[in-house]
């Protein structure tokens, strides 16, 4: 989840690098640094905190080539010493890195035995010293030799004092893009950080080494053979990177959800309200062969998978599960050619989800991914991918991408239900009709935020908060709890409402708050009983439902779609609670937008 920037060209490198790092800040922001060379003279500047802190150095940094980095700490505390770039002992090499070198301890011991002195606790510094150790004046050969000794993942930007006019880059598992324009060549861990500056964009592949010069970008394989790269296209769904008048990106993106859902659905539902996926096709024969459907993802995307699994069992009558990717990849899942695996990821770079995708493909499953970033690794490696059109999501706590993912899952369920024959066309058309009005229902909820600001007082005044629900409502409270936790830092949890009495109810007293979602007609009375069990023991409660007696009434919608409606209030409660607590809402502590390490 770190951010890498590089530039070589006719302009001063410092400001270009800092501009790019600020666009990448969402990837990780506990520290930042950059290295700029002017006629071979290297200057390295580092700060703890945001890359904007580097601006105070930019006037003094002359040089038309440089690399930069925003860090999300994996090895070593967020300090200036551990911030990238890292230099080799003699200063010959300077390196920025995103990823994890799994054998760094072993390499560090060898290098220290060879007399190399380390200044940081990072795995990255090993790469700088290893390059120096392997150096034989052939730069490309040196980089290849060093890379073959690394185990793990890396996206690298490398400067070498003997080659003052080029940047070397390399990639394995962690994303890396390069671009060229008349003004120079650019490097970034996310294409959107350089797309506006480039005429041509390229995505590095695993095992590739790139050489950027002010008027060229060349790529080689690990053996030094030249590779011809095709350009990648960036669709301009990213919108403008400003808050659009909102105080935080999170609030802006909460309000962008109707558009995100509408735009996503517009690509998969045609004018006759038929569901058509651009590059996911399943024949009736194939659909009828499916014996198991696994939704695999992390965090909020996993919560979307929970909805998918419940809906598949309900509407397709096929054995379905939602799995956390970090568990799925190690639990030896039962997978065969009759398994459909649905991988869900906003960033398309989540390491655990990518590993799960690779496992599913290796095991012969049919795999379809739901991804928000077009040139992401998961999108590239999927047989079939359905894109959400939420646009660039800046706030670390996902909202609009989550909703767009849900919309795709709803459409996928209906598409498959007709294919397997458990839903007739008339019923499907009716559901599709409801799906298409979801954006308007979301807009209704967003039209009055005042009550959510008031409810935040109740939340901050509680010692213990538990979100409860049953069925689809339970999927919604799982996401509601994560949202509150990640932006307000208030410990809370979500529970199947029927589960409270099996232990957790012992926590309930007059300082407790139960937030219950009860949109399910079939299960509402049971959830209300569970609420009463808690309030009888002193807890306060907030109910979110489509009935008039609810504390927060949401528009009526079919059960299957209720999650997309009832989660909106919980996003606003989380936002206003975090605001009341003066939290760093768009960049919560310890979190990164894209978790590209295990
Ligand atoms: C959601 O608010 C979190 N930021 C986090 O749980 C996120 O959903 C998870 O890390 C998965 O990310 P992805 O969708 O990019 O794979």
XYZ file of C-alpha atoms and ligand atoms in Angstrom:
614
model
C 0.000 0.000 0.000
C 2.860 2.394 -0.494
C 2.943 4.954 -3.276
C 5.798 5.250 -5.761
C 6.548 8.212 -8.071
C 9.394 8.831 -10.483
C 10.195 11.432 -13.142
C 12.969 12.072 -15.637
C 12.700 14.842 -18.230
C 13.118 18.499 -19.021
C 11.366 19.927 -15.951
C 12.322 20.170 -12.296
C 11.557 16.774 -10.752
C 10.714 17.785 -7.166
C 7.290 19.377 -7.684
C 6.213 16.727 -10.203
C 7.112 14.001 -7.723
C 5.328 15.688 -4.806
C 2.209 16.298 -6.942
C 2.160 12.603 -7.782
C 2.763 11.521 -4.196
C -0.159 13.660 -3.029
C -2.384 11.810 -5.506
C -1.062 8.538 -4.121
C -1.438 9.580 -0.487
C -4.519 7.360 -0.155
C -2.240 4.332 -0.572
C -0.306 4.996 2.574
C 0.716 8.079 4.413
C 2.637 7.545 7.601
C 5.795 8.987 6.016
C 7.158 10.195 2.690
C 10.397 10.970 0.938
C 12.087 11.734 -2.343
C 15.483 11.688 -3.979
C 16.443 14.129 -6.755
C 19.723 14.165 -8.655
C 21.246 17.192 -10.315
C 24.152 16.287 -12.619
C 24.726 13.198 -10.535
C 24.551 15.021 -7.193
C 21.925 13.210 -5.076
C 19.666 14.961 -2.549
C 17.341 12.885 -0.333
C 14.539 14.464 1.751
C 12.112 12.622 4.059
C 9.258 13.551 6.384
C 6.922 11.759 8.792
C 3.295 12.265 7.770
C 1.877 13.533 4.511
C 3.970 13.943 1.335
C 2.877 17.598 1.334
C 5.456 17.994 4.095
C 8.095 17.623 1.361
C 7.081 20.899 -0.262
C 9.285 22.880 2.064
C 12.280 21.261 0.352
C 11.221 21.586 -3.280
C 12.709 25.053 -3.934
C 16.101 23.834 -2.864
C 15.950 20.649 -4.914
C 17.320 21.274 -8.392
C 17.362 18.300 -10.690
C 15.401 16.834 -13.554
C 15.337 13.242 -12.354
C 14.034 11.773 -9.137
C 11.975 9.169 -7.300
C 9.536 9.530 -4.415
C 7.501 7.398 -2.019
C 4.619 7.518 0.460
C 4.890 4.786 3.056
C 2.407 2.570 4.885
C 4.677 0.850 7.384
C 5.069 -2.915 7.184
C 8.590 -3.294 8.610
C 9.749 -0.663 11.094
C 7.917 2.243 12.737
C 6.819 5.295 10.711
C 9.996 7.393 11.241
C 12.220 9.521 8.997
C 14.926 6.820 9.133
C 12.483 4.181 7.883
C 10.913 6.443 5.253
C 11.922 5.752 1.648
C 14.049 6.317 -0.413
C 16.761 4.096 1.020
C 20.404 4.381 -0.100
C 23.101 1.759 -0.349
C 26.089 2.152 1.955
C 28.251 4.087 -0.528
C 25.281 6.061 -1.888
C 25.643 4.365 -5.270
C 22.002 3.171 -5.281
C 18.791 4.827 -4.095
C 15.582 2.783 -3.894
C 11.838 3.203 -3.315
C 9.768 0.047 -2.862
C 6.179 -1.090 -2.489
C 5.658 -4.675 -1.335
C 7.237 -7.083 1.149
C 10.617 -8.831 0.829
C 9.824 -12.042 2.673
C 13.472 -13.177 2.897
C 14.819 -9.802 3.987
C 16.070 -11.026 7.389
C 18.235 -13.699 5.758
C 19.562 -11.256 3.153
C 20.174 -8.607 5.823
C 22.250 -11.062 7.872
C 24.332 -11.939 4.820
C 24.859 -8.289 3.925
C 25.781 -7.333 7.483
C 28.272 -10.230 7.507
C 29.725 -8.681 4.344
C 30.156 -5.389 6.212
C 27.093 -3.489 5.023
C 25.781 -1.134 7.699
C 22.004 -0.666 7.939
C 20.399 2.599 8.980
C 16.744 1.509 9.029
C 14.503 -1.351 10.183
C 12.971 -1.753 6.742
C 13.060 -4.677 4.354
C 13.595 -2.192 1.514
C 17.078 -1.158 2.606
C 18.217 -4.717 1.881
C 17.512 -4.074 -1.813
C 19.739 -0.982 -1.919
C 22.712 -2.775 -0.351
C 22.137 -5.905 -2.432
C 22.280 -3.839 -5.618
C 25.586 -2.365 -4.482
C 26.939 -5.792 -3.647
C 25.903 -7.189 -7.052
C 27.078 -4.122 -8.994
C 29.366 -4.894 -11.925
C 28.884 -1.617 -13.851
C 26.227 -3.343 -16.037
C 23.157 -1.726 -14.470
C 20.487 -3.957 -16.040
C 22.505 -7.085 -15.248
C 23.032 -5.888 -11.678
C 19.313 -5.300 -11.161
C 18.467 -8.737 -12.586
C 21.024 -10.404 -10.336
C 19.660 -8.656 -7.244
C 16.013 -9.352 -8.112
C 16.619 -13.079 -8.468
C 17.690 -13.104 -4.805
C 14.465 -11.474 -3.580
C 11.434 -13.459 -2.422
C 8.096 -11.713 -1.931
C 6.603 -8.748 -3.756
C 8.036 -5.540 -5.067
C 7.471 -2.507 -7.213
C 10.771 -0.649 -7.367
C 12.129 2.729 -8.471
C 15.934 2.772 -8.550
C 18.504 5.522 -9.107
C 22.182 4.729 -9.717
C 24.852 7.424 -9.329
C 26.827 6.016 -12.281
C 23.759 6.399 -14.528
C 22.510 9.884 -13.587
C 20.049 10.207 -16.489
C 17.901 7.116 -16.022
C 15.492 5.518 -13.571
C 15.321 1.736 -13.373
C 12.059 0.131 -12.330
C 10.991 -3.451 -11.667
C 7.855 -5.249 -10.577
C 6.664 -8.490 -9.013
C 3.062 -8.693 -7.702
C 2.884 -5.016 -6.602
C 1.449 -2.742 -9.313
C 3.691 -0.359 -11.274
C 3.004 1.889 -14.265
C 5.217 3.979 -16.510
C 4.288 6.728 -18.909
C 5.888 8.959 -21.495
C 5.215 12.402 -22.902
C 7.152 15.049 -24.783
C 8.231 16.401 -21.383
C 9.742 13.218 -20.057
C 9.010 9.795 -18.545
C 7.022 9.004 -15.410
C 6.734 6.130 -12.940
C 3.876 5.487 -10.488
C 2.319 2.693 -8.464
C -1.122 3.849 -9.641
C -1.709 4.985 -13.220
C -4.092 7.713 -12.129
C -1.181 9.609 -10.488
C 0.512 10.193 -13.861
C -2.228 9.644 -16.468
C -2.896 13.363 -16.898
C 0.790 14.013 -17.684
C 1.339 11.135 -20.119
C 0.616 10.591 -23.798
C 1.290 6.882 -23.416
C 0.834 4.638 -20.400
C 2.284 1.190 -19.787
C 1.700 -1.374 -17.101
C 4.771 -3.347 -16.031
C 4.348 -7.102 -15.863
C 5.747 -9.445 -13.255
C 9.478 -10.025 -13.714
C 9.913 -7.044 -16.048
C 12.615 -4.389 -15.704
C 12.047 -0.919 -17.133
C 14.519 1.801 -18.029
C 13.134 5.344 -18.086
C 15.063 8.163 -19.764
C 13.827 11.654 -20.589
C 12.922 10.605 -24.147
C 12.366 6.852 -23.872
C 10.957 3.964 -21.884
C 12.306 0.479 -22.576
C 11.337 -2.835 -20.982
C 13.336 -6.039 -20.587
C 12.718 -9.440 -19.088
C 14.809 -10.746 -16.191
C 17.283 -12.199 -18.727
C 17.796 -8.818 -20.370
C 15.751 -9.503 -23.531
C 13.819 -6.474 -24.831
C 10.014 -6.656 -24.485
C 7.619 -4.660 -26.629
C 4.880 -3.256 -24.335
C 1.359 -2.349 -25.444
C -0.213 0.791 -24.055
C -2.959 0.724 -21.420
C -5.987 2.946 -21.738
C -7.331 4.812 -18.708
C -11.079 5.462 -18.803
C -11.853 8.874 -17.390
C -14.202 7.745 -14.636
C -11.947 9.167 -12.002
C -13.593 12.514 -11.947
C -11.902 15.445 -10.300
C -9.734 14.837 -7.252
C -11.326 17.553 -5.171
C -13.969 17.472 -2.457
C -16.576 19.235 -4.551
C -17.590 21.488 -1.688
C -17.891 18.706 0.864
C -15.787 18.818 4.027
C -14.417 15.327 3.409
C -14.039 12.955 0.487
C -16.002 10.362 2.483
C -19.102 12.588 2.635
C -18.718 13.480 -1.033
C -18.494 9.808 -1.968
C -21.481 8.912 0.225
C -23.448 11.421 -1.821
C -21.997 10.099 -5.083
C -23.566 6.691 -4.478
C -26.735 7.253 -6.533
C -24.579 8.217 -9.516
C -22.127 5.385 -8.911
C -24.931 2.811 -8.783
C -26.741 4.342 -11.766
C -23.578 4.454 -13.886
C -22.641 0.904 -12.930
C -26.103 -0.451 -13.746
C -26.249 1.479 -17.009
C -23.382 -0.656 -18.313
C -24.994 -3.983 -17.447
C -28.735 -3.399 -17.960
C -29.835 -2.517 -21.481
C -32.799 -0.423 -22.631
C -34.982 -3.526 -22.608
C -33.930 -4.080 -18.974
C -31.992 -7.180 -19.968
C -28.867 -7.904 -17.901
C -25.820 -8.155 -20.171
C -22.214 -8.302 -18.950
C -19.578 -7.141 -21.435
C -17.123 -9.913 -20.793
C -18.870 -12.366 -18.518
C -20.996 -14.827 -20.419
C -22.546 -17.981 -19.003
C -24.613 -20.328 -21.084
C -27.607 -22.076 -19.592
C -25.669 -25.333 -19.820
C -22.711 -23.876 -17.915
C -24.986 -22.272 -15.337
C -26.800 -25.513 -14.680
C -23.451 -27.216 -13.979
C -22.610 -24.863 -11.111
C -22.613 -26.769 -7.846
C -21.057 -24.147 -5.566
C -20.600 -20.396 -5.626
C -17.889 -18.779 -3.507
C -17.684 -15.028 -2.987
C -14.120 -14.164 -1.985
C -12.915 -10.738 -0.834
C -11.677 -8.670 2.103
C -13.267 -6.086 4.356
C -16.241 -4.276 2.914
C -15.941 -6.232 -0.326
C -16.344 -9.376 1.770
C -19.532 -7.914 3.188
C -20.782 -7.556 -0.371
C -19.912 -11.216 -0.835
C -22.053 -12.073 2.180
C -25.053 -10.578 0.396
C -24.184 -12.557 -2.705
C -23.981 -15.827 -0.812
C -27.317 -15.291 0.951
C -28.954 -14.288 -2.323
C -27.531 -17.249 -4.255
C -28.908 -19.723 -1.754
C -32.249 -17.890 -1.717
C -32.685 -17.388 -5.461
C -30.485 -20.007 -7.163
C -30.791 -22.744 -4.521
C -27.077 -23.409 -5.044
C -24.686 -24.029 -2.164
C -22.962 -20.664 -1.681
C -20.451 -19.146 0.707
C -18.717 -15.845 1.402
C -15.076 -16.209 2.350
C -12.511 -13.778 3.682
C -9.720 -14.021 1.108
C -6.939 -14.289 3.697
C -8.634 -17.446 5.029
C -9.737 -18.805 1.656
C -6.227 -18.925 0.259
C -4.955 -21.147 3.058
C -7.947 -23.319 3.954
C -7.581 -25.761 1.015
C -11.045 -24.885 -0.323
C -12.957 -27.505 -2.292
C -12.781 -26.144 -5.828
C -13.484 -27.823 -9.156
C -14.791 -27.006 -12.648
C -18.327 -26.785 -11.198
C -17.338 -24.042 -8.773
C -18.022 -20.399 -9.626
C -15.741 -18.036 -7.707
C -16.741 -14.380 -7.539
C -13.808 -12.187 -6.534
C -14.694 -8.672 -5.354
C -12.236 -5.802 -4.983
C -12.431 -2.034 -5.272
C -8.713 -1.484 -5.826
C -8.082 -4.694 -7.712
C -4.737 -4.898 -5.898
C -5.590 -6.484 -2.529
C -2.900 -9.108 -2.028
C -5.054 -11.709 -0.287
C -7.842 -11.354 -2.822
C -5.368 -11.632 -5.707
C -3.904 -14.779 -4.159
C -7.387 -16.246 -3.791
C -8.104 -15.447 -7.449
C -4.920 -17.214 -8.520
C -5.762 -20.249 -6.356
C -9.263 -20.467 -7.819
C -7.941 -20.222 -11.384
C -5.226 -22.837 -10.719
C -7.874 -25.160 -9.293
C -10.073 -25.028 -12.379
C -12.924 -22.881 -11.048
C -14.841 -20.463 -13.238
C -13.782 -17.062 -11.914
C -15.462 -13.707 -12.376
C -14.183 -10.563 -10.684
C -15.990 -7.378 -9.722
C -13.438 -4.549 -9.753
C -13.461 -0.739 -9.700
C -10.020 -0.051 -11.179
C -9.627 -1.000 -14.840
C -5.902 -1.592 -15.088
C -5.620 -3.302 -11.754
C -3.891 -6.641 -11.305
C -7.086 -8.503 -10.418
C -8.805 -7.125 -13.494
C -5.857 -8.142 -15.670
C -5.656 -11.656 -14.274
C -9.377 -12.447 -14.284
C -10.950 -14.589 -17.023
C -14.049 -12.413 -16.712
C -14.371 -9.065 -15.028
C -17.388 -6.875 -14.363
C -16.359 -3.287 -13.698
C -18.067 -1.100 -11.159
C -18.219 2.501 -12.365
C -17.936 4.211 -8.985
C -15.107 6.437 -10.196
C -11.947 7.041 -8.191
C -12.645 6.447 -4.519
C -10.311 8.564 -2.398
C -11.642 8.057 1.127
C -10.101 4.960 2.666
C -13.483 3.906 4.044
C -15.324 2.657 1.012
C -18.898 3.749 0.389
C -19.677 4.357 -3.306
C -17.552 1.434 -4.474
C -19.230 -0.824 -1.921
C -22.652 0.232 -3.230
C -21.619 -0.230 -6.841
C -20.264 -3.692 -6.025
C -23.600 -4.544 -4.412
C -25.447 -3.390 -7.517
C -23.315 -5.700 -9.666
C -23.869 -8.640 -7.319
C -27.628 -8.067 -7.405
C -27.558 -8.045 -11.201
C -25.331 -11.124 -11.289
C -27.727 -13.071 -9.051
C -30.713 -12.198 -11.245
C -28.732 -13.064 -14.397
C -27.768 -16.469 -12.998
C -31.226 -17.170 -11.574
C -32.736 -16.924 -15.046
C -29.915 -19.028 -16.516
C -30.282 -21.852 -13.980
C -34.045 -21.631 -14.319
C -34.984 -20.767 -10.742
C -36.458 -17.408 -11.799
C -38.774 -16.730 -14.733
C -38.268 -13.792 -17.012
C -41.304 -11.924 -15.616
C -40.032 -12.045 -12.045
C -36.561 -11.090 -13.190
C -37.910 -8.083 -15.064
C -39.746 -7.030 -11.924
C -36.608 -7.291 -9.809
C -34.596 -5.438 -12.460
C -37.194 -2.705 -12.325
C -36.666 -2.370 -8.564
C -32.907 -2.470 -9.061
C -33.082 0.453 -11.448
C -34.858 2.688 -8.935
C -32.370 1.983 -6.143
C -30.464 5.250 -6.880
C -33.620 7.277 -6.284
C -34.222 5.451 -2.984
C -30.660 6.249 -1.911
C -31.222 9.883 -2.825
C -34.274 9.974 -0.572
C -32.159 8.927 2.413
C -29.386 11.373 1.589
C -31.811 14.262 1.313
C -31.875 14.812 5.106
C -28.642 14.255 7.047
C -29.619 16.200 10.194
C -30.972 13.173 12.071
C -27.697 11.304 11.583
C -25.701 14.122 13.124
C -27.982 13.936 16.185
C -27.664 10.140 16.419
C -23.881 10.532 16.536
C -24.341 11.992 20.051
C -25.955 8.734 21.169
C -23.136 6.736 19.618
C -20.305 8.690 21.227
C -22.129 8.507 24.557
C -22.175 4.681 24.609
C -19.616 2.348 26.120
C -20.549 -0.684 24.041
C -22.098 -0.688 20.570
C -23.434 -3.765 18.832
C -25.035 -3.820 15.382
C -27.552 -6.649 14.965
C -29.630 -8.054 12.144
C -30.839 -11.297 10.597
C -30.470 -12.576 7.036
C -29.701 -9.745 4.600
C -29.966 -7.326 7.525
C -27.034 -9.128 9.112
C -24.952 -8.500 5.973
C -25.764 -4.809 6.316
C -24.814 -4.568 9.998
C -21.479 -6.274 9.291
C -20.619 -3.371 6.978
C -22.139 -0.789 9.333
C -19.910 -1.930 12.181
C -16.757 -1.822 10.059
C -17.575 1.671 8.811
C -18.039 3.021 12.357
C -14.871 1.331 13.615
C -12.590 2.387 10.792
C -13.440 6.095 10.736
C -14.338 6.862 14.379
C -11.993 4.376 16.102
C -14.908 3.349 18.393
C -14.754 -0.359 19.216
C -18.010 -1.985 18.113
C -19.155 -5.247 16.633
C -21.868 -6.775 14.524
C -23.796 -9.916 15.396
C -26.523 -12.087 13.963
C -29.403 -10.850 16.130
C -30.282 -14.377 17.217
C -26.761 -14.911 18.475
C -26.700 -12.196 21.184
C -28.157 -14.475 23.859
C -25.368 -17.003 23.298
C -22.858 -14.995 25.338
C -22.526 -11.426 24.110
C -25.667 -10.282 25.939
C -23.583 -10.415 29.132
C -21.948 -7.173 27.939
C -25.282 -5.319 27.849
C -25.959 -2.624 30.430
C -27.380 0.908 30.515
C -24.332 2.305 28.674
C -24.834 -0.093 25.764
C -26.260 0.809 22.369
C -27.917 -1.692 20.039
C -28.206 -0.553 16.419
C -30.591 -2.947 14.691
C -31.475 -3.284 11.036
C -34.872 -4.845 10.397
C -35.863 -4.470 6.772
C -36.583 -8.161 6.401
C -40.364 -8.623 6.585
C -39.945 -12.280 7.414
C -37.448 -11.764 10.240
C -38.370 -8.345 11.643
C -40.405 -9.540 14.634
C -37.621 -11.883 15.672
C -35.039 -9.089 15.499
C -37.373 -6.823 17.478
C -37.492 -9.511 20.180
C -33.706 -9.513 20.250
C -33.693 -5.730 20.595
C -36.128 -6.050 23.508
C -33.881 -8.631 25.190
C -31.139 -5.953 25.174
C -33.268 -2.933 26.128
C -34.779 -4.953 28.984
C -31.257 -4.993 30.389
C -30.795 -1.232 30.096
C -29.432 -0.833 26.555
C -30.541 2.005 24.308
C -31.471 1.078 20.733
C -31.619 2.602 17.288
C -33.644 0.749 14.668
C -33.187 1.178 10.938
C -36.106 -0.243 9.009
C -38.694 0.481 6.301
C -41.506 0.594 8.894
C -42.950 3.791 10.340
C -41.996 2.950 13.920
C -38.283 2.837 13.047
C -35.888 5.427 14.477
C -34.544 5.733 10.943
C -37.136 4.864 8.308
C -35.774 3.915 4.914
C -37.719 3.419 1.675
C -39.425 0.071 1.166
C -37.552 -2.266 -1.167
C -37.402 -5.998 -1.930
C -35.542 -7.917 0.760
C -32.681 -8.845 -1.553
C -31.927 -5.161 -2.216
C -32.450 -3.953 1.362
C -28.742 -3.931 2.249
C -27.966 -1.188 -0.270
C -30.661 0.961 1.302
C -30.167 0.340 5.032
C -26.377 0.689 4.898
C -26.613 4.343 3.816
C -27.763 5.624 7.244
C -24.969 3.647 8.893
C -22.391 5.337 6.644
C -23.713 8.753 7.714
C -23.788 7.757 11.406
C -20.164 6.630 11.089
C -19.200 9.848 9.300
C -20.826 12.213 11.823
C -19.523 10.208 14.777
C -15.977 10.426 13.392
C -16.455 14.150 12.778
C -17.640 14.647 16.346
C -14.485 12.881 17.527
C -12.278 14.973 15.202
C -10.916 11.872 13.505
C -8.883 11.952 10.277
C -11.964 10.806 8.340
C -10.542 10.353 4.818
C -7.273 8.813 6.005
C -7.964 6.906 9.234
C -4.932 5.956 11.294
C -3.209 2.660 10.497
C -5.308 2.105 7.345
C -4.474 2.235 3.658
C -6.810 2.320 0.696
C -5.230 -0.601 -1.043
C -3.771 -3.464 1.022
C -1.197 -4.872 -1.369
C 0.624 -6.912 1.269
C -0.466 -10.023 3.175
C -13.415 -0.626 3.573
O -13.944 0.595 4.101
C -11.996 -0.809 3.912
N -11.247 0.294 3.438
C -11.446 -2.168 3.557
O -12.147 -3.117 4.327
C -11.538 -2.615 2.087
O -12.890 -2.872 1.760
C -10.740 -3.903 1.938
O -9.402 -3.603 2.256
C -10.812 -4.512 0.538
O -10.245 -3.610 -0.376
P -10.508 -3.868 -1.940
O -11.988 -3.774 -2.159
O -9.740 -2.781 -2.638
O -9.992 -5.243 -2.279
